[in-house]
PDB file of C-alpha atoms and ligand atoms in Angstrom:
ATOM      1  CA  UNK L  17       0.382  17.011  -6.370  1.00 96.00           C
ATOM      2  CA  UNK L  18      -3.116  15.940  -5.317  1.00 98.00           C
ATOM      3  CA  UNK L  19      -3.975  17.291  -1.897  1.00 98.00           C
ATOM      4  CA  UNK L  20      -7.009  16.269   0.169  1.00 98.00           C
ATOM      5  CA  UNK L  21      -8.235  19.004   2.470  1.00 98.00           C
ATOM      6  CA  UNK L  22     -10.805  19.083   5.235  1.00 98.00           C
ATOM      7  CA  UNK L  23     -11.814  21.365   8.062  1.00 98.00           C
ATOM      8  CA  UNK L  24     -14.386  21.528  10.832  1.00 98.00           C
ATOM      9  CA  UNK L  25     -16.163  24.705  11.931  1.00 98.00           C
ATOM     10  CA  UNK L  26     -12.914  25.869  13.531  1.00 98.00           C
ATOM     11  CA  UNK L  27     -11.166  25.909  10.165  1.00 98.00           C
ATOM     12  CA  UNK L  28     -13.752  26.659   7.485  1.00 97.00           C
ATOM     13  CA  UNK L  29     -12.465  30.110   6.608  1.00 98.00           C
ATOM     14  CA  UNK L  30      -8.796  29.149   6.456  1.00 98.00           C
ATOM     15  CA  UNK L  31      -9.661  26.089   4.346  1.00 98.00           C
ATOM     16  CA  UNK L  32     -11.065  28.325   1.590  1.00 98.00           C
ATOM     17  CA  UNK L  33      -7.915  30.452   1.659  1.00 98.00           C
ATOM     18  CA  UNK L  34      -5.614  27.405   1.531  1.00 98.00           C
ATOM     19  CA  UNK L  35      -7.570  25.859  -1.345  1.00 98.00           C
ATOM     20  CA  UNK L  36      -7.178  29.093  -3.307  1.00 98.00           C
ATOM     21  CA  UNK L  37      -3.452  29.070  -2.581  1.00 98.00           C
ATOM     22  CA  UNK L  38      -3.060  25.421  -3.626  1.00 98.00           C
ATOM     23  CA  UNK L  39      -4.889  26.030  -6.904  1.00 98.00           C
ATOM     24  CA  UNK L  40      -2.731  29.085  -7.587  1.00 98.00           C
ATOM     25  CA  UNK L  41       0.364  26.885  -7.116  1.00 98.00           C
ATOM     26  CA  UNK L  42      -0.989  24.280  -9.539  1.00 98.00           C
ATOM     27  CA  UNK L  43      -1.920  21.558  -7.061  1.00 98.00           C
ATOM     28  CA  UNK L  44      -4.960  19.343  -7.444  1.00 98.00           C
ATOM     29  CA  UNK L  45      -7.360  19.763  -4.538  1.00 98.00           C
ATOM     30  CA  UNK L  46      -9.923  17.355  -3.137  1.00 98.00           C
ATOM     31  CA  UNK L  47     -12.215  19.379  -0.891  1.00 98.00           C
ATOM     32  CA  UNK L  48     -13.702  17.028   1.680  1.00 98.00           C
ATOM     33  CA  UNK L  49     -15.688  19.671   3.544  1.00 96.00           C
ATOM     34  CA  UNK L  50     -17.093  21.282   5.450  1.00 97.00           C
ATOM     35  CA  UNK L  51     -18.580  23.141   2.499  1.00 96.00           C
ATOM     36  CA  UNK L  52     -20.387  25.597   4.759  1.00 95.00           C
ATOM     37  CA  UNK L  53     -19.812  26.732   8.326  1.00 96.00           C
ATOM     38  CA  UNK L  54     -21.516  24.206  10.592  1.00 96.00           C
ATOM     39  CA  UNK L  55     -20.891  25.010  14.262  1.00 97.00           C
ATOM     40  CA  UNK L  56     -21.990  21.548  15.411  1.00 97.00           C
ATOM     41  CA  UNK L  57     -19.701  19.492  13.204  1.00 98.00           C
ATOM     42  CA  UNK L  58     -16.868  17.282  14.501  1.00 98.00           C
ATOM     43  CA  UNK L  59     -13.207  17.279  13.452  1.00 98.00           C
ATOM     44  CA  UNK L  60     -12.839  13.439  13.476  1.00 98.00           C
ATOM     45  CA  UNK L  61     -15.219  13.233  10.502  1.00 98.00           C
ATOM     46  CA  UNK L  62     -12.936  15.414   8.375  1.00 98.00           C
ATOM     47  CA  UNK L  63      -9.835  13.663   9.681  1.00 98.00           C
ATOM     48  CA  UNK L  64     -11.395  10.364   8.574  1.00 98.00           C
ATOM     49  CA  UNK L  65     -12.210  11.701   5.101  1.00 98.00           C
ATOM     50  CA  UNK L  66      -8.706  13.082   4.521  1.00 98.00           C
ATOM     51  CA  UNK L  67      -7.000  10.004   5.994  1.00 98.00           C
ATOM     52  CA  UNK L  68      -9.058   7.688   3.789  1.00 98.00           C
ATOM     53  CA  UNK L  69      -8.240   9.733   0.677  1.00 98.00           C
ATOM     54  CA  UNK L  70      -4.566   9.157   1.466  1.00 98.00           C
ATOM     55  CA  UNK L  71      -4.979   5.487   2.311  1.00 97.00           C
ATOM     56  CA  UNK L  72      -6.925   4.914  -0.921  1.00 98.00           C
ATOM     57  CA  UNK L  73      -4.280   6.692  -3.000  1.00 98.00           C
ATOM     58  CA  UNK L  74      -6.634   9.484  -4.102  1.00 98.00           C
ATOM     59  CA  UNK L  75      -4.301  12.092  -2.597  1.00 98.00           C
ATOM     60  CA  UNK L  76      -0.571  12.075  -1.883  1.00 98.00           C
ATOM     61  CA  UNK L  77      -0.824  14.600   0.942  1.00 98.00           C
ATOM     62  CA  UNK L  78      -3.525  16.000   3.181  1.00 98.00           C
ATOM     63  CA  UNK L  79      -4.210  19.236   4.993  1.00 99.00           C
ATOM     64  CA  UNK L  80      -6.557  19.316   7.970  1.00 99.00           C
ATOM     65  CA  UNK L  81      -7.709  22.456   9.693  1.00 98.00           C
ATOM     66  CA  UNK L  82      -9.546  22.837  12.974  1.00 98.00           C
ATOM     67  CA  UNK L  83      -9.421  25.484  15.673  1.00 98.00           C
ATOM     68  CA  UNK L  84      -6.014  24.487  16.993  1.00 98.00           C
ATOM     69  CA  UNK L  85      -4.948  21.711  14.613  1.00 98.00           C
ATOM     70  CA  UNK L  86      -4.625  19.404  17.612  1.00 98.00           C
ATOM     71  CA  UNK L  87      -7.877  17.449  17.469  1.00 98.00           C
ATOM     72  CA  UNK L  88      -7.490  16.890  13.732  1.00 98.00           C
ATOM     73  CA  UNK L  89      -3.949  15.551  14.165  1.00 98.00           C
ATOM     74  CA  UNK L  90      -4.922  13.266  17.048  1.00 98.00           C
ATOM     75  CA  UNK L  91      -7.747  11.762  14.971  1.00 98.00           C
ATOM     76  CA  UNK L  92      -5.775  11.507  11.715  1.00 98.00           C
ATOM     77  CA  UNK L  93      -2.917   9.647  13.398  1.00 98.00           C
ATOM     78  CA  UNK L  94      -5.295   6.811  14.286  1.00 97.00           C
ATOM     79  CA  UNK L  95      -5.262   5.762  10.620  1.00 97.00           C
ATOM     80  CA  UNK L  96      -2.428   3.428   9.591  1.00 96.00           C
ATOM     81  CA  UNK L  97      -0.227   5.059   6.981  1.00 97.00           C
ATOM     82  CA  UNK L  98      -1.118   8.572   8.067  1.00 98.00           C
ATOM     83  CA  UNK L  99       1.589  10.683   9.684  1.00 98.00           C
ATOM     84  CA  UNK L 100      -0.005  13.942  10.741  1.00 98.00           C
ATOM     85  CA  UNK L 101       1.376  16.845  12.750  1.00 98.00           C
ATOM     86  CA  UNK L 102       0.459  20.361  13.729  1.00 99.00           C
ATOM     87  CA  UNK L 103       2.987  22.747  12.187  1.00 98.00           C
ATOM     88  CA  UNK L 104       2.700  26.476  12.586  1.00 98.00           C
ATOM     89  CA  UNK L 105       6.227  27.229  11.407  1.00 98.00           C
ATOM     90  CA  UNK L 106       7.952  26.637   8.089  1.00 98.00           C
ATOM     91  CA  UNK L 107      10.877  24.653   9.507  1.00 98.00           C
ATOM     92  CA  UNK L 108       8.662  21.957  11.031  1.00 98.00           C
ATOM     93  CA  UNK L 109       6.531  21.874   7.877  1.00 98.00           C
ATOM     94  CA  UNK L 110       9.426  20.891   5.602  1.00 98.00           C
ATOM     95  CA  UNK L 111      11.534  18.974   8.101  1.00 98.00           C
ATOM     96  CA  UNK L 112       8.510  16.909   9.138  1.00 98.00           C
ATOM     97  CA  UNK L 113       8.330  15.634   5.564  1.00 98.00           C
ATOM     98  CA  UNK L 114      12.078  15.322   4.974  1.00 98.00           C
ATOM     99  CA  UNK L 115      12.854  13.439   8.186  1.00 98.00           C
ATOM    100  CA  UNK L 116       9.557  11.871   9.246  1.00 98.00           C
ATOM    101  CA  UNK L 117       7.618  11.425   5.997  1.00 98.00           C
ATOM    102  CA  UNK L 118       4.711  13.480   7.394  1.00 98.00           C
ATOM    103  CA  UNK L 119       1.865  13.266   4.903  1.00 98.00           C
ATOM    104  CA  UNK L 120      -0.830  15.337   6.628  1.00 99.00           C
ATOM    105  CA  UNK L 121      -0.323  18.921   7.744  1.00 99.00           C
ATOM    106  CA  UNK L 122      -2.650  20.134  10.496  1.00 99.00           C
ATOM    107  CA  UNK L 123      -3.308  23.821  11.000  1.00 99.00           C
ATOM    108  CA  UNK L 124      -5.212  25.751  13.636  1.00 98.00           C
ATOM    109  CA  UNK L 125      -7.238  28.622  12.237  1.00 98.00           C
ATOM    110  CA  UNK L 126      -7.460  30.150  15.713  1.00 98.00           C
ATOM    111  CA  UNK L 127      -3.668  30.101  16.040  1.00 98.00           C
ATOM    112  CA  UNK L 128      -2.065  30.932  12.691  1.00 98.00           C
ATOM    113  CA  UNK L 129      -2.744  33.815  10.313  1.00 98.00           C
ATOM    114  CA  UNK L 130      -3.550  33.191   6.652  1.00 98.00           C
ATOM    115  CA  UNK L 131      -0.245  34.395   5.197  1.00 98.00           C
ATOM    116  CA  UNK L 132       1.896  32.216   7.448  1.00 98.00           C
ATOM    117  CA  UNK L 133      -0.513  29.315   6.909  1.00 98.00           C
ATOM    118  CA  UNK L 134      -0.008  29.598   3.131  1.00 98.00           C
ATOM    119  CA  UNK L 135       3.764  29.725   3.565  1.00 98.00           C
ATOM    120  CA  UNK L 136       3.705  26.696   5.863  1.00 98.00           C
ATOM    121  CA  UNK L 137       1.519  24.764   3.385  1.00 98.00           C
ATOM    122  CA  UNK L 138       3.919  25.676   0.574  1.00 98.00           C
ATOM    123  CA  UNK L 139       6.943  24.361   2.492  1.00 98.00           C
ATOM    124  CA  UNK L 140       5.023  21.185   3.380  1.00 98.00           C
ATOM    125  CA  UNK L 141       4.102  20.467  -0.239  1.00 98.00           C
ATOM    126  CA  UNK L 142       7.534  21.272  -1.677  1.00 98.00           C
ATOM    127  CA  UNK L 143       9.355  18.947   0.713  1.00 98.00           C
ATOM    128  CA  UNK L 144      10.205  15.324  -0.045  1.00 98.00           C
ATOM    129  CA  UNK L 145      11.135  12.500   2.305  1.00 98.00           C
ATOM    130  CA  UNK L 146      14.890  12.054   2.642  1.00 96.00           C
ATOM    131  CA  UNK L 147      16.119   8.595   1.903  1.00 92.00           C
ATOM    132  CA  UNK L 148      18.914   8.950   4.482  1.00 97.00           C
ATOM    133  CA  UNK L 149      19.457   5.638   6.236  1.00 98.00           C
ATOM    134  CA  UNK L 150      18.643   6.999   9.700  1.00 98.00           C
ATOM    135  CA  UNK L 151      15.310   8.424   8.568  1.00 98.00           C
ATOM    136  CA  UNK L 152      14.349   5.256   6.735  1.00 98.00           C
ATOM    137  CA  UNK L 153      15.293   3.244   9.838  1.00 98.00           C
ATOM    138  CA  UNK L 154      13.214   5.492  12.127  1.00 98.00           C
ATOM    139  CA  UNK L 155      10.234   5.423   9.779  1.00 98.00           C
ATOM    140  CA  UNK L 156      10.521   1.629   9.738  1.00 98.00           C
ATOM    141  CA  UNK L 157      10.247   1.636  13.527  1.00 98.00           C
ATOM    142  CA  UNK L 158       7.149   3.843  13.347  1.00 98.00           C
ATOM    143  CA  UNK L 159       5.623   1.388  10.871  1.00 97.00           C
ATOM    144  CA  UNK L 160       6.513  -1.493  13.217  1.00 97.00           C
ATOM    145  CA  UNK L 161       4.517   0.235  15.978  1.00 96.00           C
ATOM    146  CA  UNK L 162       1.556   0.512  13.598  1.00 95.00           C
ATOM    147  CA  UNK L 163       1.773  -3.184  12.747  1.00 95.00           C
ATOM    148  CA  UNK L 164       1.958  -4.141  16.418  1.00 95.00           C
ATOM    149  CA  UNK L 165      -0.876  -1.999  17.720  1.00 94.00           C
ATOM    150  CA  UNK L 166      -3.179  -1.083  14.819  1.00 90.00           C
ATOM    151  CA  UNK L 167      -5.537  -3.314  12.919  1.00 81.00           C
ATOM    152  CA  UNK L 168      -5.483  -2.391   9.224  1.00 66.00           C
TER     153      UNK L 168
HETATM  154  C1  RB5 H 215     -13.878  23.071  17.913  1.00 67.03           C
HETATM  155  O1  RB5 H 215     -14.470  24.063  18.599  1.00 67.03           O
HETATM  156  C2  RB5 H 215     -12.439  22.843  18.285  1.00 67.03           C
HETATM  157  O2  RB5 H 215     -12.386  22.158  19.480  1.00 67.03           O
HETATM  158  C3  RB5 H 215     -11.772  22.087  17.164  1.00 67.03           C
HETATM  159  O3  RB5 H 215     -11.873  22.815  15.977  1.00 67.03           O
HETATM  160  C4  RB5 H 215     -10.299  21.830  17.335  1.00 67.03           C
HETATM  161  O4  RB5 H 215      -9.615  22.969  17.704  1.00 67.03           O
HETATM  162  C5  RB5 H 215      -9.921  20.708  18.172  1.00 67.03           C
HETATM  163  O5  RB5 H 215      -8.734  20.456  18.396  1.00 67.03           O
END
Protein backbone atom coordinates (compact mmCIF):
# COMPACT_ATOMS: atom_id res chain seq x y z
CA UNK A 1 0.00 0.00 0.00
CA UNK A 2 1.21 3.54 -0.70
CA UNK A 3 1.31 5.59 2.47
CA UNK A 4 1.85 9.36 2.63
CA UNK A 5 3.52 10.49 5.83
CA UNK A 6 4.18 13.89 7.32
CA UNK A 7 5.21 15.35 10.64
CA UNK A 8 5.93 18.72 12.19
CA UNK A 9 8.72 19.39 14.70
CA UNK A 10 6.70 17.51 17.32
CA UNK A 11 6.88 14.31 15.29
CA UNK A 12 10.12 14.34 13.30
CA UNK A 13 11.83 11.56 15.22
CA UNK A 14 8.85 9.21 15.27
CA UNK A 15 8.28 9.82 11.54
CA UNK A 16 11.71 8.37 10.73
CA UNK A 17 10.97 5.31 12.86
CA UNK A 18 7.55 4.78 11.25
CA UNK A 19 8.97 5.14 7.74
CA UNK A 20 11.55 2.47 8.54
CA UNK A 21 8.80 0.21 9.85
CA UNK A 22 6.60 0.76 6.78
CA UNK A 23 9.48 -0.04 4.42
CA UNK A 24 10.28 -3.18 6.41
CA UNK A 25 6.64 -4.28 5.97
CA UNK A 26 6.81 -3.68 2.21
CA UNK A 27 4.71 -0.52 2.00
CA UNK A 28 5.44 2.32 -0.39
CA UNK A 29 6.16 5.55 1.47
CA UNK A 30 5.76 9.14 0.34
CA UNK A 31 7.69 11.28 2.80
CA UNK A 32 6.16 14.75 2.78
CA UNK A 33 8.44 16.21 5.44
CA UNK A 34 9.66 17.68 7.57
CA UNK A 35 12.99 16.33 6.35
CA UNK A 36 14.88 17.97 9.21
CA UNK A 37 13.83 19.15 12.65
CA UNK A 38 12.45 22.67 12.25
CA UNK A 39 11.12 24.01 15.56
CA UNK A 40 9.18 26.81 13.87
CA UNK A 41 7.21 24.70 11.42
CA UNK A 42 3.41 24.27 11.51
CA UNK A 43 1.41 21.04 11.54
CA UNK A 44 -1.31 22.29 9.10
CA UNK A 45 1.28 22.38 6.31
CA UNK A 46 2.01 18.66 6.71
CA UNK A 47 -1.67 17.87 7.16
CA UNK A 48 -2.33 19.65 3.85
CA UNK A 49 0.42 17.72 2.06
CA UNK A 50 -0.78 14.32 3.30
CA UNK A 51 -4.45 15.14 2.70
CA UNK A 52 -3.72 16.27 -0.86
CA UNK A 53 -1.73 13.09 -1.57
CA UNK A 54 -4.84 11.13 -0.59
CA UNK A 55 -7.25 13.35 -2.49
CA UNK A 56 -5.07 13.12 -5.62
CA UNK A 57 -4.87 9.33 -5.38
CA UNK A 58 -1.09 9.30 -4.84
CA UNK A 59 -1.54 7.46 -1.53
CA UNK A 60 -4.29 5.19 -0.22
CA UNK A 61 -3.61 6.00 3.42
CA UNK A 62 -1.80 8.68 5.38
CA UNK A 63 0.03 8.95 8.67
CA UNK A 64 0.46 12.31 10.36
CA UNK A 65 2.57 12.90 13.42
CA UNK A 66 2.75 15.95 15.64
CA UNK A 67 3.31 16.37 19.36
CA UNK A 68 -0.09 15.07 20.39
CA UNK A 69 -1.65 14.02 17.07
CA UNK A 70 -4.52 16.41 17.78
CA UNK A 71 -3.57 19.44 15.69
CA UNK A 72 -2.73 17.24 12.71
CA UNK A 73 -6.09 15.46 12.90
CA UNK A 74 -8.04 18.71 13.27
CA UNK A 75 -6.33 20.14 10.17
CA UNK A 76 -6.53 16.95 8.08
CA UNK A 77 -10.27 16.59 8.68
CA UNK A 78 -10.86 19.92 6.94
CA UNK A 79 -10.13 18.20 3.62
CA UNK A 80 -13.10 16.49 1.95
CA UNK A 81 -12.48 12.77 1.61
CA UNK A 82 -10.06 12.66 4.52
CA UNK A 83 -11.12 10.81 7.66
CA UNK A 84 -8.39 11.29 10.23
CA UNK A 85 -8.22 10.31 13.88
CA UNK A 86 -5.74 10.15 16.71
CA UNK A 87 -5.28 6.51 17.71
CA UNK A 88 -2.85 5.49 20.40
CA UNK A 89 -4.23 1.98 20.80
CA UNK A 90 -4.45 -0.93 18.39
CA UNK A 91 -8.21 -1.45 18.74
CA UNK A 92 -9.08 2.07 17.58
CA UNK A 93 -6.49 1.83 14.80
CA UNK A 94 -8.15 -1.17 13.13
CA UNK A 95 -11.74 -0.50 14.12
CA UNK A 96 -11.48 3.08 12.86
CA UNK A 97 -10.78 1.66 9.40
CA UNK A 98 -13.23 -1.26 9.58
CA UNK A 99 -16.20 0.76 10.82
CA UNK A 100 -15.45 4.36 9.84
CA UNK A 101 -13.19 4.07 6.79
CA UNK A 102 -10.49 6.15 8.52
CA UNK A 103 -7.78 6.86 5.98
CA UNK A 104 -5.35 8.98 8.00
CA UNK A 105 -3.81 7.85 11.28
CA UNK A 106 -2.57 10.63 13.56
CA UNK A 107 0.03 9.95 16.21
CA UNK A 108 1.50 12.07 18.97
CA UNK A 109 5.23 11.60 19.42
CA UNK A 110 5.00 13.16 22.89
CA UNK A 111 2.34 10.63 23.90
CA UNK A 112 3.12 7.24 22.38
CA UNK A 113 6.35 5.23 22.42
CA UNK A 114 7.91 3.96 19.20
CA UNK A 115 7.06 0.27 19.66
CA UNK A 116 3.37 0.88 20.30
CA UNK A 117 3.31 3.44 17.49
CA UNK A 118 4.63 0.80 15.06
CA UNK A 119 2.06 -1.72 16.27
CA UNK A 120 -0.75 0.83 15.91
CA UNK A 121 0.42 1.74 12.38
CA UNK A 122 0.52 -1.96 11.48
CA UNK A 123 -3.07 -2.52 12.64
CA UNK A 124 -4.19 0.61 10.78
CA UNK A 125 -2.63 -0.52 7.50
CA UNK A 126 -3.81 -4.13 7.73
CA UNK A 127 -7.44 -3.16 8.31
CA UNK A 128 -10.03 -2.79 5.56
CA UNK A 129 -13.38 -1.00 5.59
CA UNK A 130 -16.27 -3.34 6.35
CA UNK A 131 -19.02 -3.29 3.80
CA UNK A 132 -21.64 -3.97 6.50
CA UNK A 133 -24.81 -2.06 5.70
CA UNK A 134 -24.75 -0.02 8.92
CA UNK A 135 -21.19 1.18 8.32
CA UNK A 136 -21.88 2.06 4.71
CA UNK A 137 -25.00 3.94 5.82
CA UNK A 138 -23.08 5.87 8.50
CA UNK A 139 -20.24 6.70 6.12
CA UNK A 140 -22.85 7.95 3.65
CA UNK A 141 -24.15 10.32 6.33
CA UNK A 142 -20.61 11.58 6.99
CA UNK A 143 -20.22 12.22 3.26
CA UNK A 144 -23.57 14.06 3.24
CA UNK A 145 -22.22 16.40 5.94
CA UNK A 146 -19.16 17.06 3.77
CA UNK A 147 -21.35 17.86 0.77
CA UNK A 148 -23.51 20.21 2.82
CA UNK A 149 -20.78 22.15 4.56
CA UNK A 150 -17.54 21.79 2.58
CA UNK A 151 -16.67 23.27 -0.77
CA UNK A 152 -14.67 20.75 -2.81
C1 LIG B 1 3.83 21.81 18.42
O1 LIG B 1 4.59 22.24 19.44
C2 LIG B 1 2.59 21.08 18.85
O2 LIG B 1 1.64 21.99 19.27
C3 LIG B 1 2.10 20.25 17.69
O3 LIG B 1 3.10 19.36 17.29
C4 LIG B 1 0.89 19.39 17.96
O4 LIG B 1 1.03 18.66 19.12
C5 LIG B 1 -0.40 20.04 17.91
O5 LIG B 1 -1.44 19.41 18.16
